Amino acid sequence: MKGPNQLHQCEDRWQTRMGAAMLPKRTIFRGKDLHQDLADWPWIKLYIYGITGRIFDEADLKILNAIWVFTSYPDPRIWNNRIAGFCGTARSPASLAVAAALSVSDAEIYGGQPLLNAIKFLESTVESISNGGSLSELITSELKQFRKIAGYGRPKASSDERIKPMLRFLRRLDYQHGPYMDMAFKIESLLLETRRRMRLNYAGLVAALCADIGLSAQESYLFVVPIFTAGFLPCYIDGVSHAEGTLFPLRCERINYLGPNQRSWD
Amino acid sequence: MSAEKISSKIWKEVPEADNPFAASVCYCSGFDVYGEVLPKAGWIEYLYLLLMGERPSIHQTRLLELLAIALANPGPRDLSVRAAMNGAVGGSNNASNLIAALAVGAGGFGGSRELVALMQIWSKCGQDIDLWSHYLANPPKEERRDDWMHLSHVPGFDPYGASRSKPVQQILDCLASVPTAANVKWLQRNVSNLETAVDMPLSMIAVVAAACIDLSLDYNQGEMLYLMLRLPGAAVHALEQKKMGWRKYPFFGDAVELLDYPHAD
């Protein structure tokens, strides 16, 4: 039995390099004085520094910022945004709207999980190719096993409206594609020749960009936690500004009952 | 070692002899939880003990149990349950789906905030119909929040109702059958007068508020109970929709009409 020795050692003792608030004098954030050294940092620079402990240059920060901007959709039809909208229509506080919408954004069909799967697939593919593997065989094997490729295809549309604008944005920055971006588009070219004809989706694009910027899979996953956030509050505000309870109300007939016939409890 | 402790009248722990971080015996308001409460008490009795610090009477147990059943599932059209399903169909984790239900169910439209507002009125008006008439016409505003969060309708009534729904009447009658449910019985006797005063039918929140008052809960306790007791429905509907998947779940694809945008498709 391991016993509680480790708990003993940590009782009233937490060792960290992340930082601390030394009230009322200063706050240290990963080795830097938050109010002295980081006062003019844009928020996204602070956020990615908090995750990685590394400082990213302006060009990379513009890309990371754009990654968030391009997918903040103020549309209450989208599953996480609708929760923020419901909070507005139900007259819950804004903080709950953001927290709840954010919490479900780590989903299987959007958000952090597709990104993590996409980045892991890209990383393993780049490694396999560098060891002499065949890309087409890797894709065939992946499709056979999982019937999909992480980073390709979409739930509600055949293509992704964020891809071309992001590529235009990158061109304006004179951004040179790195090995993961190159690989992402090579995979798309091969997939378009298959029956599935799946295109690169935003998770795949973001995975490639993050990897080329130098983020690990875990760092990328943490980076995208708030990725949809700017779209939440418009949905919330809209819910509040309309009459209460009026966001997509459903009448009783909209329940398609598939269960047992009526029966008595006795 | 720091002298800082968590002070509690609810919970006491005696450590295991070989591990100060593991409890050997847990007492809830003086009762041995795993030695006595677990084999001898019902879930509702323990819930009441946690809230109030004393064992409930037979009538208090029955009233709380009826309340729990009445609240257990608001149904898949309820906004809080829909929030949980919304998360589930996308494959979000179960904890986040319940978080979504709690967040939406905390509001002033059918949520816990509406219950709080009504319980606050009840604490002022008691069973005085004249006071009720006055307060229903002038519901208190929450000073802490901005104008958005003021209640949009008189708490305890359905702003979109055409008449008192059958489940509300059934819940009212059932809870009023508990001998000690004095406020629920008062509500049952005066429901028509109250509805006439506000020109809206009674909602379930009013029955819940009356029952919470009869259980001697303050409005914070009532709010917590309301939030917790509505979760089973959110949980099971989320689980069901998670299996069915997003393709079978309403997306409202054609329902959004974008105003004032010249390039809208």
Short mmCIF file of C-alpha atoms in Angstrom, two decimals:
data_model
loop_
_atom_site.label_atom_id
_atom_site.label_comp_id
_atom_site.label_asym_id
_atom_site.label_seq_id
_atom_site.Cartn_x
_atom_site.Cartn_y
_atom_site.Cartn_z
CA MET A 1 0.00 0.00 0.00
CA LYS A 2 1.34 3.37 -0.99
CA GLY A 3 0.01 5.14 2.08
CA PRO A 4 -0.38 8.88 2.63
CA ASN A 5 3.28 9.97 2.73
CA GLN A 6 2.92 12.05 -0.41
CA LEU A 7 -0.09 13.80 1.10
CA HIS A 8 1.93 14.46 4.25
CA GLN A 9 4.64 16.12 2.16
CA CYS A 10 2.12 18.37 0.43
CA GLU A 11 0.18 19.33 3.52
CA ASP A 12 0.18 23.17 3.54
CA ARG A 13 3.00 23.09 0.96
CA TRP A 14 2.60 23.59 -2.79
CA GLN A 15 5.79 24.05 -4.80
CA THR A 16 5.35 25.78 -8.12
CA ARG A 17 7.11 27.67 -10.87
CA MET A 18 3.84 28.95 -12.30
CA GLY A 19 3.65 32.01 -10.12
CA ALA A 20 1.92 33.49 -7.13
CA ALA A 21 0.08 36.58 -5.94
CA MET A 22 2.25 38.24 -3.29
CA LEU A 23 -0.38 40.55 -2.00
CA PRO A 24 -0.28 43.50 -1.76
CA LYS A 25 3.12 43.90 -3.46
CA ARG A 26 3.23 42.03 -6.77
CA THR A 27 2.10 39.04 -8.75
CA ILE A 28 4.57 36.75 -10.46
CA PHE A 29 3.44 34.98 -13.63
CA ARG A 30 5.83 32.25 -14.78
CA GLY A 31 8.87 34.13 -13.57
CA LYS A 32 7.80 37.59 -14.66
CA ASP A 33 6.24 40.46 -12.75
CA LEU A 34 2.73 40.57 -14.19
CA HIS A 35 2.17 44.30 -13.71
CA GLN A 36 5.71 45.46 -14.52
CA ASP A 37 6.94 43.11 -17.24
CA LEU A 38 3.71 42.06 -18.93
CA ALA A 39 1.56 45.17 -18.74
CA ASP A 40 1.53 45.84 -22.47
CA TRP A 41 1.19 42.24 -23.58
CA PRO A 42 -1.89 41.39 -25.59
CA TRP A 43 -4.05 38.88 -23.77
CA ILE A 44 -3.36 36.06 -26.20
CA LYS A 45 0.38 36.43 -25.64
CA LEU A 46 -0.19 36.06 -21.91
CA TYR A 47 -2.49 33.11 -22.44
CA ILE A 48 -0.05 31.11 -24.58
CA TYR A 49 2.83 32.07 -22.28
CA GLY A 50 0.81 30.75 -19.36
CA ILE A 51 0.37 27.42 -21.16
CA THR A 52 3.87 26.98 -22.55
CA GLY A 53 6.21 29.22 -20.56
CA ARG A 54 7.53 30.39 -23.93
CA ILE A 55 7.22 33.80 -25.55
CA PHE A 56 5.97 33.76 -29.13
CA ASP A 57 6.81 36.39 -31.73
CA GLU A 58 4.34 38.81 -33.26
CA ALA A 59 3.86 36.79 -36.43
CA ASP A 60 2.98 33.62 -34.52
CA LEU A 61 0.72 35.58 -32.17
CA LYS A 62 -1.18 37.00 -35.13
CA ILE A 63 -1.79 33.47 -36.36
CA LEU A 64 -2.83 32.23 -32.92
CA ASN A 65 -5.16 35.21 -32.55
CA ALA A 66 -6.64 34.57 -35.98
CA ILE A 67 -7.25 30.93 -35.07
CA TRP A 68 -9.55 32.13 -32.31
CA VAL A 69 -11.13 34.95 -34.31
CA PHE A 70 -12.01 32.79 -37.30
CA THR A 71 -14.12 30.35 -35.32
CA SER A 72 -16.03 32.60 -32.91
CA TYR A 73 -19.46 32.22 -34.45
CA PRO A 74 -22.35 34.14 -32.86
CA ASP A 75 -24.91 31.57 -34.03
CA PRO A 76 -27.26 29.91 -31.54
CA ARG A 77 -27.83 26.93 -33.80
CA ILE A 78 -24.36 25.64 -32.98
CA TRP A 79 -24.53 23.35 -29.97
CA ASN A 80 -22.26 25.15 -27.52
CA ASN A 81 -23.43 28.62 -28.59
CA ARG A 82 -27.03 27.54 -28.11
CA ILE A 83 -26.32 26.89 -24.45
CA ALA A 84 -25.17 30.49 -24.09
CA GLY A 85 -28.32 31.57 -25.90
CA PHE A 86 -30.44 29.42 -23.60
CA CYS A 87 -28.82 31.08 -20.60
CA GLY A 88 -29.84 34.45 -22.03
CA THR A 89 -33.39 33.43 -22.79
CA ALA A 90 -33.65 31.77 -19.36
CA ARG A 91 -32.22 34.89 -17.71
CA SER A 92 -29.18 33.24 -16.14
CA PRO A 93 -26.05 35.29 -15.44
CA ALA A 94 -23.53 35.89 -18.23
CA SER A 95 -20.78 34.13 -16.33
CA LEU A 96 -22.79 30.92 -16.31
CA ALA A 97 -23.50 31.31 -20.01
CA VAL A 98 -19.80 31.52 -20.85
CA ALA A 99 -18.79 28.82 -18.39
CA ALA A 100 -21.44 26.37 -19.57
CA ALA A 101 -20.86 26.95 -23.28
CA LEU A 102 -17.12 26.69 -22.72
CA SER A 103 -17.42 23.50 -20.73
CA VAL A 104 -19.25 21.62 -23.50
CA SER A 105 -16.86 22.92 -26.17
CA ASP A 106 -14.49 20.04 -25.46
CA ALA A 107 -16.71 17.88 -27.63
CA GLU A 108 -16.22 14.89 -29.92
CA ILE A 109 -17.50 16.54 -33.10
CA TYR A 110 -15.95 19.99 -32.57
CA GLY A 111 -13.48 21.72 -30.30
CA GLY A 112 -10.57 20.23 -28.41
CA GLN A 113 -11.04 16.54 -29.11
CA PRO A 114 -11.02 16.71 -32.92
CA LEU A 115 -8.05 19.02 -32.69
CA LEU A 116 -6.15 16.66 -30.40
CA ASN A 117 -6.94 13.71 -32.67
CA ALA A 118 -5.93 15.71 -35.74
CA ILE A 119 -2.63 16.81 -34.28
CA LYS A 120 -1.80 13.29 -33.10
CA PHE A 121 -2.59 11.90 -36.53
CA LEU A 122 -0.48 14.57 -38.24
CA GLU A 123 2.44 14.01 -35.90
CA SER A 124 2.37 10.24 -36.33
CA THR A 125 2.01 10.61 -40.09
CA VAL A 126 4.94 13.02 -40.40
CA GLU A 127 7.04 10.67 -38.31
CA SER A 128 6.01 7.60 -40.31
CA ILE A 129 6.77 9.32 -43.61
CA SER A 130 10.16 10.42 -42.36
CA ASN A 131 10.82 6.76 -41.53
CA GLY A 132 9.97 5.73 -45.06
CA GLY A 133 6.27 4.99 -44.72
CA SER A 134 3.75 5.42 -47.55
CA LEU A 135 1.22 8.20 -47.11
CA SER A 136 -1.46 6.51 -49.17
CA GLU A 137 -1.08 3.31 -47.16
CA LEU A 138 -1.31 5.23 -43.90
CA ILE A 139 -4.50 6.93 -45.04
CA THR A 140 -6.03 3.68 -46.24
CA SER A 141 -5.21 2.01 -42.93
CA GLU A 142 -6.65 4.89 -40.92
CA LEU A 143 -9.87 4.92 -42.94
CA LYS A 144 -10.21 1.16 -42.65
CA GLN A 145 -9.81 1.28 -38.87
CA PHE A 146 -11.74 4.44 -37.98
CA ARG A 147 -13.79 5.24 -41.14
CA LYS A 148 -12.61 8.82 -40.81
CA ILE A 149 -9.47 10.90 -40.60
CA ALA A 150 -9.20 13.38 -37.76
CA GLY A 151 -8.94 16.86 -39.26
CA TYR A 152 -10.97 16.09 -42.37
CA GLY A 153 -14.70 16.27 -43.10
CA ARG A 154 -17.40 18.17 -41.19
CA PRO A 155 -20.73 17.47 -39.44
CA LYS A 156 -22.97 20.05 -41.15
CA ALA A 157 -21.22 21.04 -44.37
CA SER A 158 -19.14 19.52 -47.16
CA SER A 159 -16.39 22.12 -46.96
CA ASP A 160 -15.03 24.53 -44.39
CA GLU A 161 -15.56 28.26 -44.95
CA ARG A 162 -12.65 29.09 -42.64
CA ILE A 163 -9.92 27.44 -44.71
CA LYS A 164 -9.59 29.84 -47.67
CA PRO A 165 -9.82 33.01 -45.57
CA MET A 166 -7.18 31.63 -43.21
CA LEU A 167 -4.90 30.78 -46.13
CA ARG A 168 -5.38 34.33 -47.50
CA PHE A 169 -4.58 35.70 -44.07
CA LEU A 170 -1.42 33.62 -43.89
CA ARG A 171 -0.37 34.85 -47.34
CA ARG A 172 -0.77 38.47 -46.20
CA LEU A 173 1.64 37.65 -43.39
CA ASP A 174 4.06 36.10 -45.89
CA TYR A 175 3.72 32.95 -43.81
CA GLN A 176 5.69 30.00 -45.14
CA HIS A 177 3.97 26.68 -44.65
CA GLY A 178 5.82 24.37 -42.34
CA PRO A 179 6.07 20.58 -42.61
CA TYR A 180 2.74 19.96 -40.89
CA MET A 181 0.81 22.36 -43.12
CA ASP A 182 2.43 20.75 -46.17
CA MET A 183 1.46 17.32 -44.89
CA ALA A 184 -2.10 18.43 -44.08
CA PHE A 185 -2.69 19.47 -47.71
CA LYS A 186 -0.99 16.39 -49.12
CA ILE A 187 -3.39 14.27 -47.10
CA GLU A 188 -6.32 16.32 -48.40
CA SER A 189 -5.19 15.80 -52.00
CA LEU A 190 -5.14 12.05 -51.49
CA LEU A 191 -8.50 12.04 -49.68
CA LEU A 192 -10.13 13.95 -52.50
CA GLU A 193 -9.24 11.07 -54.79
CA THR A 194 -11.10 8.60 -52.57
CA ARG A 195 -14.83 7.89 -52.51
CA ARG A 196 -15.17 9.88 -49.29
CA ARG A 197 -13.75 13.09 -50.81
CA MET A 198 -13.11 14.64 -47.43
CA ARG A 199 -11.61 18.10 -47.27
CA LEU A 200 -9.34 19.57 -44.62
CA ASN A 201 -11.46 21.00 -41.83
CA TYR A 202 -10.64 23.73 -39.39
CA ALA A 203 -9.45 21.35 -36.69
CA GLY A 204 -7.00 19.88 -39.17
CA LEU A 205 -5.80 23.30 -40.28
CA VAL A 206 -5.41 24.51 -36.70
CA ALA A 207 -3.61 21.31 -35.74
CA ALA A 208 -1.11 21.84 -38.57
CA LEU A 209 -0.60 25.51 -37.78
CA CYS A 210 -0.11 24.87 -34.06
CA ALA A 211 2.34 22.10 -34.77
CA ASP A 212 4.31 24.27 -37.18
CA ILE A 213 4.35 27.10 -34.63
CA GLY A 214 5.95 24.65 -32.24
CA LEU A 215 3.11 23.73 -29.91
CA SER A 216 2.93 20.18 -28.65
CA ALA A 217 -0.33 18.28 -28.91
CA GLN A 218 -1.16 19.00 -25.29
CA GLU A 219 -0.25 22.67 -25.62
CA SER A 220 -2.44 22.97 -28.72
CA TYR A 221 -5.33 21.32 -26.91
CA LEU A 222 -5.02 23.77 -24.02
CA PHE A 223 -4.66 26.69 -26.40
CA VAL A 224 -8.03 25.96 -28.05
CA VAL A 225 -9.99 25.62 -24.81
CA PRO A 226 -11.51 29.14 -25.19
CA ILE A 227 -11.45 29.15 -28.99
CA PHE A 228 -15.19 29.68 -29.50
CA THR A 229 -15.64 32.11 -26.59
CA ALA A 230 -16.06 35.38 -28.48
CA GLY A 231 -19.20 33.93 -30.07
CA PHE A 232 -20.86 33.03 -26.76
CA LEU A 233 -21.79 36.43 -25.42
CA PRO A 234 -23.46 37.68 -28.61
CA CYS A 235 -25.72 34.63 -28.39
CA TYR A 236 -26.30 35.32 -24.71
CA ILE A 237 -27.02 39.02 -25.27
CA ASP A 238 -29.42 38.12 -28.06
CA GLY A 239 -31.24 35.73 -25.74
CA VAL A 240 -31.54 38.42 -23.10
CA SER A 241 -32.68 41.09 -25.55
CA HIS A 242 -35.52 38.95 -26.88
CA ALA A 243 -38.56 38.03 -24.78
CA GLU A 244 -37.71 35.42 -22.15
CA GLY A 245 -38.00 31.78 -23.13
CA THR A 246 -38.33 32.53 -26.83
CA LEU A 247 -35.16 30.94 -28.18
CA PHE A 248 -36.41 27.99 -30.24
CA PRO A 249 -39.37 27.04 -28.01
CA LEU A 250 -40.74 23.55 -28.67
CA ARG A 251 -44.36 22.49 -28.45
CA CYS A 252 -45.26 19.09 -26.99
CA GLU A 253 -45.71 17.54 -30.43
CA ARG A 254 -42.03 18.11 -31.12
CA ILE A 255 -41.23 15.17 -28.85
CA ASN A 256 -41.06 12.09 -31.07
CA TYR A 257 -41.87 9.44 -28.48
CA LEU A 258 -40.36 6.01 -29.11
CA GLY A 259 -40.84 4.36 -25.72
CA PRO A 260 -43.30 1.87 -24.19
CA ASN A 261 -47.06 2.29 -24.42
CA GLN A 262 -48.96 3.91 -21.58
CA ARG A 263 -49.20 1.71 -18.50
CA SER A 264 -50.22 1.97 -14.86
CA TRP A 265 -47.84 2.21 -11.93
CA ASP A 266 -50.00 -0.06 -9.81
CA MET B 1 1.25 22.63 10.21
CA SER B 2 -1.15 25.51 9.46
CA ALA B 3 -3.92 26.11 11.99
CA GLU B 4 -6.45 26.87 9.24
CA LYS B 5 -9.49 24.58 9.30
CA ILE B 6 -12.86 24.21 7.61
CA SER B 7 -15.50 24.90 10.23
CA SER B 8 -18.69 22.87 9.89
CA LYS B 9 -21.72 21.97 11.96
CA ILE B 10 -22.66 19.41 9.32
CA TRP B 11 -19.72 17.06 9.15
CA LYS B 12 -17.20 15.54 11.51
CA GLU B 13 -14.53 12.97 10.61
CA VAL B 14 -12.51 10.63 12.79
CA PRO B 15 -9.34 9.56 10.97
CA GLU B 16 -8.21 6.02 10.35
CA ALA B 17 -5.51 4.89 12.76
CA ASP B 18 -3.03 4.40 9.92
CA ASN B 19 -3.96 7.37 7.74
CA PRO B 20 -4.85 10.89 8.83
CA PHE B 21 -6.17 11.63 5.31
CA ALA B 22 -8.74 8.83 5.31
CA ALA B 23 -11.86 8.98 7.44
CA SER B 24 -12.75 6.03 9.62
CA VAL B 25 -16.05 7.42 10.84
CA CYS B 26 -18.09 10.27 9.38
CA TYR B 27 -20.76 11.99 11.41
CA CYS B 28 -23.46 14.11 9.82
CA SER B 29 -24.99 16.36 12.47
CA GLY B 30 -23.96 13.80 15.05
CA PHE B 31 -25.20 10.68 13.25
CA ASP B 32 -22.77 7.98 12.12
CA VAL B 33 -23.32 8.13 8.36
CA TYR B 34 -21.91 4.80 7.18
CA GLY B 35 -22.56 2.92 10.40
CA GLU B 36 -26.15 4.00 11.03
CA VAL B 37 -27.64 6.37 8.48
CA LEU B 38 -26.69 4.20 5.52
CA PRO B 39 -28.43 1.00 6.71
CA LYS B 40 -31.35 2.70 8.49
CA ALA B 41 -32.34 5.88 6.65
CA GLY B 42 -33.92 6.60 3.30
CA TRP B 43 -32.31 8.91 0.75
CA ILE B 44 -34.85 11.69 1.33
CA GLU B 45 -34.36 11.49 5.11
CA TYR B 46 -30.61 11.88 4.67
CA LEU B 47 -31.07 14.75 2.23
CA TYR B 48 -33.24 16.56 4.79
CA LEU B 49 -30.67 15.87 7.51
CA LEU B 50 -27.93 17.36 5.33
CA LEU B 51 -29.99 20.48 4.71
CA MET B 52 -31.52 21.03 8.13
CA GLY B 53 -29.25 19.26 10.58
CA GLU B 54 -32.08 17.22 12.11
CA ARG B 55 -33.99 14.06 11.18
CA PRO B 56 -37.21 14.84 9.35
CA SER B 57 -40.64 13.94 10.61
CA ILE B 58 -42.73 11.49 8.60
CA HIS B 59 -44.58 14.41 7.01
CA GLN B 60 -41.42 16.35 6.19
CA THR B 61 -39.98 13.24 4.55
CA ARG B 62 -43.12 12.76 2.50
CA LEU B 63 -43.23 16.40 1.41
CA LEU B 64 -39.59 16.44 0.36
CA GLU B 65 -40.01 13.14 -1.45
CA LEU B 66 -43.01 14.43 -3.38
CA LEU B 67 -41.06 17.57 -4.24
CA ALA B 68 -38.13 15.49 -5.48
CA ILE B 69 -40.39 13.40 -7.70
CA ALA B 70 -42.18 16.46 -9.05
CA LEU B 71 -38.87 18.10 -9.97
CA ALA B 72 -36.90 15.06 -11.11
CA ASN B 73 -37.49 15.55 -14.80
CA PRO B 74 -38.59 18.86 -16.28
CA GLY B 75 -38.79 17.07 -19.64
CA PRO B 76 -36.82 17.38 -22.90
CA ARG B 77 -38.50 20.66 -23.87
CA ASP B 78 -37.25 22.40 -20.74
CA LEU B 79 -34.38 24.79 -21.45
CA SER B 80 -32.06 23.30 -18.83
CA VAL B 81 -32.61 19.76 -20.12
CA ARG B 82 -32.11 20.97 -23.67
CA ALA B 83 -28.81 22.50 -22.63
CA ALA B 84 -27.64 19.13 -21.34
CA MET B 85 -28.80 17.40 -24.52
CA ASN B 86 -27.07 20.06 -26.62
CA GLY B 87 -23.79 19.15 -25.05
CA ALA B 88 -24.43 15.43 -25.22
CA VAL B 89 -25.19 15.21 -28.94
CA GLY B 90 -21.83 16.81 -29.70
CA GLY B 91 -20.06 14.28 -27.55
CA SER B 92 -19.26 16.60 -24.68
CA ASN B 93 -18.44 14.91 -21.39
CA ASN B 94 -21.20 14.17 -18.89
CA ALA B 95 -19.97 16.62 -16.29
CA SER B 96 -20.08 19.48 -18.77
CA ASN B 97 -23.57 18.46 -19.86
CA LEU B 98 -24.80 18.73 -16.28
CA ILE B 99 -22.96 22.02 -15.91
CA ALA B 100 -24.93 23.26 -18.92
CA ALA B 101 -28.19 22.14 -17.30
CA LEU B 102 -27.30 23.88 -14.05
CA ALA B 103 -26.31 27.10 -15.82
CA VAL B 104 -29.52 27.39 -17.81
CA GLY B 105 -31.63 26.17 -14.90
CA ALA B 106 -30.29 28.89 -12.63
CA GLY B 107 -32.12 31.73 -14.32
CA GLY B 108 -35.19 33.83 -13.75
CA PHE B 109 -37.34 32.11 -16.37
CA GLY B 110 -38.39 28.84 -14.80
CA GLY B 111 -35.05 28.53 -13.05
CA SER B 112 -33.75 28.74 -9.54
CA ARG B 113 -33.58 32.52 -9.52
CA GLU B 114 -37.31 32.68 -10.08
CA LEU B 115 -37.78 30.39 -7.07
CA VAL B 116 -35.55 32.64 -4.96
CA ALA B 117 -37.55 35.72 -5.92
CA LEU B 118 -40.81 34.01 -5.03
CA MET B 119 -39.53 32.68 -1.71
CA GLN B 120 -38.39 36.18 -0.82
CA ILE B 121 -41.89 37.47 -1.51
CA TRP B 122 -43.32 34.60 0.53
CA SER B 123 -41.15 35.49 3.51
CA LYS B 124 -42.68 38.97 3.45
CA CYS B 125 -46.28 38.04 2.67
CA GLY B 126 -46.78 34.71 4.39
CA GLN B 127 -50.45 33.77 4.02
CA ASP B 128 -51.77 37.34 3.79
CA ILE B 129 -53.61 37.60 0.47
CA ASP B 130 -53.68 41.41 0.58
CA LEU B 131 -49.92 41.59 0.97
CA TRP B 132 -49.59 39.11 -1.84
CA SER B 133 -51.73 41.24 -4.11
CA HIS B 134 -49.48 44.20 -3.44
CA TYR B 135 -46.19 42.35 -3.95
CA LEU B 136 -47.34 40.52 -7.06
CA ALA B 137 -48.01 43.89 -8.63
CA ASN B 138 -44.59 45.19 -7.44
CA PRO B 139 -42.07 42.31 -7.40
CA PRO B 140 -38.72 43.20 -5.73
CA LYS B 141 -35.78 44.02 -8.01
CA GLU B 142 -32.42 42.35 -7.48
CA GLU B 143 -30.09 45.19 -6.55
CA ARG B 144 -26.89 43.28 -7.32
CA ARG B 145 -27.51 42.81 -11.00
CA ASP B 146 -28.05 45.02 -13.99
CA ASP B 147 -31.39 45.56 -15.64
CA TRP B 148 -31.03 42.49 -17.83
CA MET B 149 -31.41 40.17 -14.91
CA HIS B 150 -34.52 41.65 -13.36
CA LEU B 151 -37.32 39.15 -13.61
CA SER B 152 -39.36 39.59 -16.75
CA HIS B 153 -42.54 38.20 -15.20
CA VAL B 154 -44.10 37.80 -11.81
CA PRO B 155 -42.32 34.82 -10.21
CA GLY B 156 -44.38 31.70 -9.76
CA PHE B 157 -46.60 32.21 -12.77
CA ASP B 158 -46.37 31.20 -16.40
CA PRO B 159 -46.04 34.25 -18.66
CA TYR B 160 -47.06 32.21 -21.72
CA GLY B 161 -49.77 30.12 -20.06
CA ALA B 162 -53.35 30.11 -21.22
CA SER B 163 -54.62 28.21 -18.17
CA ARG B 164 -53.25 26.30 -15.20
CA SER B 165 -51.66 23.14 -16.59
CA LYS B 166 -52.79 19.75 -15.36
CA PRO B 167 -49.39 18.72 -13.91
CA VAL B 168 -49.23 21.94 -11.88
CA GLN B 169 -52.68 21.17 -10.45
CA GLN B 170 -51.73 17.56 -9.80
CA ILE B 171 -48.53 18.55 -8.00
CA LEU B 172 -50.38 21.20 -6.01
CA ASP B 173 -53.08 18.74 -4.92
CA CYS B 174 -50.61 15.97 -4.12
CA LEU B 175 -48.31 18.13 -2.02
CA ALA B 176 -51.30 19.74 -0.30
CA SER B 177 -52.30 16.27 0.93
CA VAL B 178 -49.32 16.30 3.31
CA PRO B 179 -50.81 17.30 6.69
CA THR B 180 -48.06 19.79 7.57
CA ALA B 181 -47.94 21.51 4.17
CA ALA B 182 -49.71 24.63 5.44
CA ASN B 183 -48.40 27.01 2.77
CA VAL B 184 -49.11 24.56 -0.03
CA LYS B 185 -52.66 24.20 1.29
CA TRP B 186 -52.99 27.99 1.44
CA LEU B 187 -51.78 28.20 -2.14
CA GLN B 188 -54.30 25.54 -3.16
CA ARG B 189 -57.13 27.55 -1.57
CA ASN B 190 -56.03 30.89 -3.05
CA VAL B 191 -54.64 29.92 -6.44
CA SER B 192 -57.55 31.36 -8.41
CA ASN B 193 -57.36 34.70 -6.60
CA LEU B 194 -53.63 34.89 -7.20
CA GLU B 195 -53.98 34.02 -10.85
CA THR B 196 -56.64 36.68 -11.29
CA ALA B 197 -54.39 39.26 -9.60
CA VAL B 198 -51.57 38.69 -12.10
CA ASP B 199 -53.62 37.45 -15.07
CA MET B 200 -51.33 34.45 -15.47
CA PRO B 201 -51.75 30.80 -14.54
CA LEU B 202 -49.74 29.31 -11.69
CA SER B 203 -46.46 27.62 -12.55
CA MET B 204 -44.75 24.73 -10.75
CA ILE B 205 -42.30 27.17 -9.19
CA ALA B 206 -45.07 28.52 -6.97
CA VAL B 207 -45.83 25.04 -5.61
CA VAL B 208 -42.12 24.42 -5.09
CA ALA B 209 -41.75 27.69 -3.22
CA ALA B 210 -44.66 26.87 -0.95
CA ALA B 211 -43.24 23.42 -0.24
CA CYS B 212 -39.80 24.84 0.52
CA ILE B 213 -41.36 27.28 2.99
CA ASP B 214 -43.25 24.37 4.58
CA LEU B 215 -39.94 22.50 4.92
CA SER B 216 -38.51 25.58 6.67
CA LEU B 217 -35.87 26.08 4.01
CA ASP B 218 -34.42 29.53 3.45
CA TYR B 219 -34.19 30.76 -0.13
CA ASN B 220 -30.56 29.69 -0.53
CA GLN B 221 -31.44 26.17 0.54
CA GLY B 222 -34.47 26.23 -1.73
CA GLU B 223 -32.32 27.34 -4.65
CA MET B 224 -29.73 24.61 -4.10
CA LEU B 225 -32.44 21.97 -3.75
CA TYR B 226 -34.16 23.13 -6.93
CA LEU B 227 -30.91 23.04 -8.91
CA MET B 228 -30.01 19.56 -7.67
CA LEU B 229 -33.41 17.91 -7.87
CA ARG B 230 -33.92 18.78 -11.56
CA LEU B 231 -30.69 17.12 -12.65
CA PRO B 232 -31.87 13.50 -13.04
CA GLY B 233 -33.98 14.42 -16.07
CA ALA B 234 -31.13 16.40 -17.59
CA ALA B 235 -28.79 13.47 -17.03
CA VAL B 236 -30.96 10.77 -18.58
CA HIS B 237 -32.05 12.84 -21.55
CA ALA B 238 -28.42 13.76 -22.19
CA LEU B 239 -27.43 10.09 -22.09
CA GLU B 240 -30.24 9.17 -24.47
CA GLN B 241 -29.37 11.89 -26.97
CA LYS B 242 -25.67 11.08 -26.75
CA LYS B 243 -26.50 7.63 -28.12
CA MET B 244 -28.81 8.98 -30.80
CA GLY B 245 -26.25 11.54 -31.93
CA TRP B 246 -26.34 15.00 -33.45
CA ARG B 247 -27.93 13.92 -36.72
CA LYS B 248 -31.20 13.09 -34.98
CA TYR B 249 -31.25 16.19 -32.81
CA PRO B 250 -32.89 19.51 -33.80
CA PHE B 251 -30.43 21.94 -35.35
CA PHE B 252 -32.91 24.64 -36.41
CA GLY B 253 -30.94 25.07 -39.61
CA ASP B 254 -33.50 27.31 -41.31
CA ALA B 255 -34.66 29.06 -38.17
CA VAL B 256 -32.16 31.92 -38.02
CA GLU B 257 -33.07 35.05 -39.93
CA LEU B 258 -30.15 37.46 -40.11
CA LEU B 259 -31.41 41.04 -40.10
CA ASP B 260 -29.65 44.15 -41.43
CA TYR B 261 -26.94 42.30 -43.36
CA PRO B 262 -26.82 43.16 -47.05
CA HIS B 263 -24.96 40.02 -48.17
CA ALA B 264 -27.05 37.41 -46.35
CA ASP B 265 -27.76 34.31 -48.44
#
